[in-house]
Amino acid sequence: MKFNKLIPELSVSNFEKSLDYYTKILGFKIEYTRRNFAFLSLNGSQIMIEEVNNTWKTGELNYPFGRGINFQIDVKDITPLLQSLKNNKIVLFRNPKDNWYRKAKKLLGCREFLIQDPDGYLLRFSQDIGSKNIK
C-alpha cells in the first residue's frame, strides 16, 4: 500500500461508532487497525481515525469537531453513497449540487454533497462530471 503525502488523522469520541460509520455506511476499507485506531481508504483517499486520547490535544474538543475544515473525497459515483446514507437515515449537510471550478481556460465539473460524521467532521464527496471550455 502506498501512503498519500497528506493523511488526516481525526480524533473521534467513540471509535467503534466512527469505524462502523466509515466502513459500513460510507464504504471505507480498513487497511490496518490497532486498539482504538484505524487506517482507512476509499478510492485512493486515505484517512485515520483514533479515539480521543489527548496525544494531539491542542484545546477542548466540542461538537462539531473540525470546525473550519472539510475533507473532499473523490468517488466514481455519489449515487450508492447517497442511497446508503438514506437507508441509514443520515441527514445531508448539503444536498448534491453540480459545481464548476476554473482551471486555466477550462471549467472542471463535479457533483458534490456534504455530510457530517458522528463527531461533526465535514465530509465532501465529489464525483467528476467532466470539463468544458470557457468561451
Short mmCIF file of C-alpha atoms in Angstrom, two decimals:
data_model
loop_
_atom_site.label_atom_id
_atom_site.label_comp_id
_atom_site.label_asym_id
_atom_site.label_seq_id
_atom_site.Cartn_x
_atom_site.Cartn_y
_atom_site.Cartn_z
CA MET A 1 0.00 0.00 0.00
CA LYS A 2 1.26 3.46 -0.91
CA PHE A 3 0.73 6.22 1.64
CA ASN A 4 -0.55 9.59 0.41
CA LYS A 5 1.58 12.66 1.12
CA LEU A 6 -1.20 14.06 3.33
CA ILE A 7 -3.31 11.79 5.53
CA PRO A 8 -5.65 13.43 8.03
CA GLU A 9 -5.96 11.75 11.41
CA LEU A 10 -9.26 12.51 13.09
CA SER A 11 -9.77 12.28 16.84
CA VAL A 12 -13.14 10.63 17.44
CA SER A 13 -15.22 10.38 20.60
CA ASN A 14 -16.38 6.79 20.04
CA PHE A 15 -14.03 4.63 17.97
CA GLU A 16 -16.44 1.74 17.29
CA LYS A 17 -19.26 4.06 16.25
CA SER A 18 -16.98 6.00 13.89
CA LEU A 19 -15.44 2.83 12.46
CA ASP A 20 -18.92 1.44 11.70
CA TYR A 21 -19.95 4.75 10.13
CA TYR A 22 -16.90 4.97 7.86
CA THR A 23 -16.85 1.31 6.86
CA LYS A 24 -20.46 0.10 6.89
CA ILE A 25 -22.21 3.28 5.73
CA LEU A 26 -19.58 5.11 3.68
CA GLY A 27 -17.76 2.05 2.32
CA PHE A 28 -14.22 2.77 3.50
CA LYS A 29 -11.85 -0.20 3.62
CA ILE A 30 -9.82 -0.96 6.74
CA GLU A 31 -6.16 -1.02 5.69
CA TYR A 32 -4.97 -1.76 9.21
CA THR A 33 -6.12 -1.32 12.75
CA ARG A 34 -4.87 -1.41 16.31
CA ARG A 35 -6.52 -0.62 19.61
CA ASN A 36 -8.86 2.38 19.10
CA PHE A 37 -7.18 3.30 15.78
CA ALA A 38 -7.82 2.52 12.12
CA PHE A 39 -6.21 3.48 8.83
CA LEU A 40 -8.97 3.65 6.20
CA SER A 41 -9.11 4.11 2.43
CA LEU A 42 -11.71 4.75 -0.25
CA ASN A 43 -10.88 5.10 -3.97
CA GLY A 44 -7.36 6.35 -3.21
CA SER A 45 -8.39 8.67 -0.37
CA GLN A 46 -6.86 7.86 3.00
CA ILE A 47 -7.88 8.85 6.50
CA MET A 48 -7.04 7.73 10.01
CA ILE A 49 -9.40 7.71 12.96
CA GLU A 50 -8.34 7.36 16.58
CA GLU A 51 -10.33 7.61 19.78
CA VAL A 52 -9.55 10.79 21.70
CA ASN A 53 -6.56 10.11 23.93
CA ASN A 54 -5.10 13.60 24.43
CA THR A 55 -1.97 12.81 22.34
CA TRP A 56 -2.80 15.56 19.84
CA LYS A 57 -4.82 17.76 22.17
CA THR A 58 -4.42 21.47 21.42
CA GLY A 59 -7.66 22.52 23.08
CA GLU A 60 -11.09 21.29 24.13
CA LEU A 61 -12.92 19.14 21.58
CA ASN A 62 -16.53 20.19 21.41
CA TYR A 63 -19.07 19.05 18.83
CA PRO A 64 -18.83 19.65 15.95
CA PHE A 65 -15.18 18.63 15.69
CA GLY A 66 -13.10 20.03 12.86
CA ARG A 67 -14.79 23.41 12.62
CA GLY A 68 -13.48 25.34 9.65
CA ILE A 69 -12.35 22.37 7.57
CA ASN A 70 -13.97 19.95 5.16
CA PHE A 71 -12.41 16.87 3.62
CA GLN A 72 -13.03 16.35 -0.10
CA ILE A 73 -13.23 12.67 -1.01
CA ASP A 74 -13.32 11.82 -4.72
CA VAL A 75 -15.54 8.90 -5.72
CA LYS A 76 -16.57 7.48 -9.09
CA ASP A 77 -20.29 7.83 -8.39
CA ILE A 78 -22.03 9.51 -5.46
CA THR A 79 -25.31 7.63 -6.07
CA PRO A 80 -24.51 4.48 -4.00
CA LEU A 81 -23.29 6.65 -1.12
CA LEU A 82 -26.47 8.72 -1.20
CA GLN A 83 -28.54 5.53 -1.11
CA SER A 84 -26.56 4.15 1.83
CA LEU A 85 -26.98 7.42 3.72
CA LYS A 86 -30.72 7.42 3.01
CA ASN A 87 -31.04 3.76 4.10
CA ASN A 88 -29.29 4.66 7.36
CA LYS A 89 -31.37 7.80 7.88
CA ILE A 90 -28.32 10.08 7.74
CA VAL A 91 -29.27 13.71 7.08
CA LEU A 92 -27.16 15.51 4.47
CA PHE A 93 -25.39 18.71 5.49
CA ARG A 94 -25.64 19.94 1.89
CA ASN A 95 -27.66 18.28 -0.88
CA PRO A 96 -25.99 17.14 -4.12
CA LYS A 97 -25.08 20.00 -6.41
CA ASP A 98 -23.08 20.38 -9.61
CA ASN A 99 -20.18 22.79 -9.16
CA TRP A 100 -17.74 24.10 -11.75
CA TYR A 101 -14.23 25.18 -10.83
CA ARG A 102 -11.98 27.18 -13.14
CA LYS A 103 -8.62 25.75 -14.15
CA ALA A 104 -6.85 27.89 -16.77
CA LYS A 105 -9.23 28.03 -19.76
CA LYS A 106 -11.47 25.16 -18.66
CA LEU A 107 -14.15 24.52 -16.12
CA LEU A 108 -13.85 21.26 -14.21
CA GLY A 109 -17.17 19.86 -13.07
CA CYS A 110 -18.05 17.81 -10.05
CA ARG A 111 -21.24 16.67 -8.40
CA GLU A 112 -20.86 17.09 -4.66
CA PHE A 113 -22.67 16.70 -1.37
CA LEU A 114 -21.64 17.14 2.24
CA ILE A 115 -22.32 15.18 5.40
CA GLN A 116 -21.06 15.26 8.96
CA ASP A 117 -19.60 12.17 10.57
CA PRO A 118 -20.68 11.20 14.12
CA ASP A 119 -18.33 13.82 15.62
CA GLY A 120 -19.32 16.56 13.19
CA TYR A 121 -16.33 16.42 10.84
CA LEU A 122 -17.49 17.73 7.46
CA LEU A 123 -17.02 15.29 4.57
CA ARG A 124 -17.49 16.43 0.96
CA PHE A 125 -17.97 13.60 -1.53
CA SER A 126 -17.21 14.62 -5.09
CA GLN A 127 -17.87 12.90 -8.44
CA ASP A 128 -16.16 14.06 -11.67
CA ILE A 129 -18.74 15.17 -14.24
CA GLY A 130 -16.30 16.32 -16.93
CA SER A 131 -14.98 19.61 -18.17
CA LYS A 132 -15.93 22.35 -20.56
CA ASN A 133 -14.05 25.11 -22.30
CA ILE A 134 -14.51 28.69 -21.21
CA LYS A 135 -15.70 30.90 -24.04
#
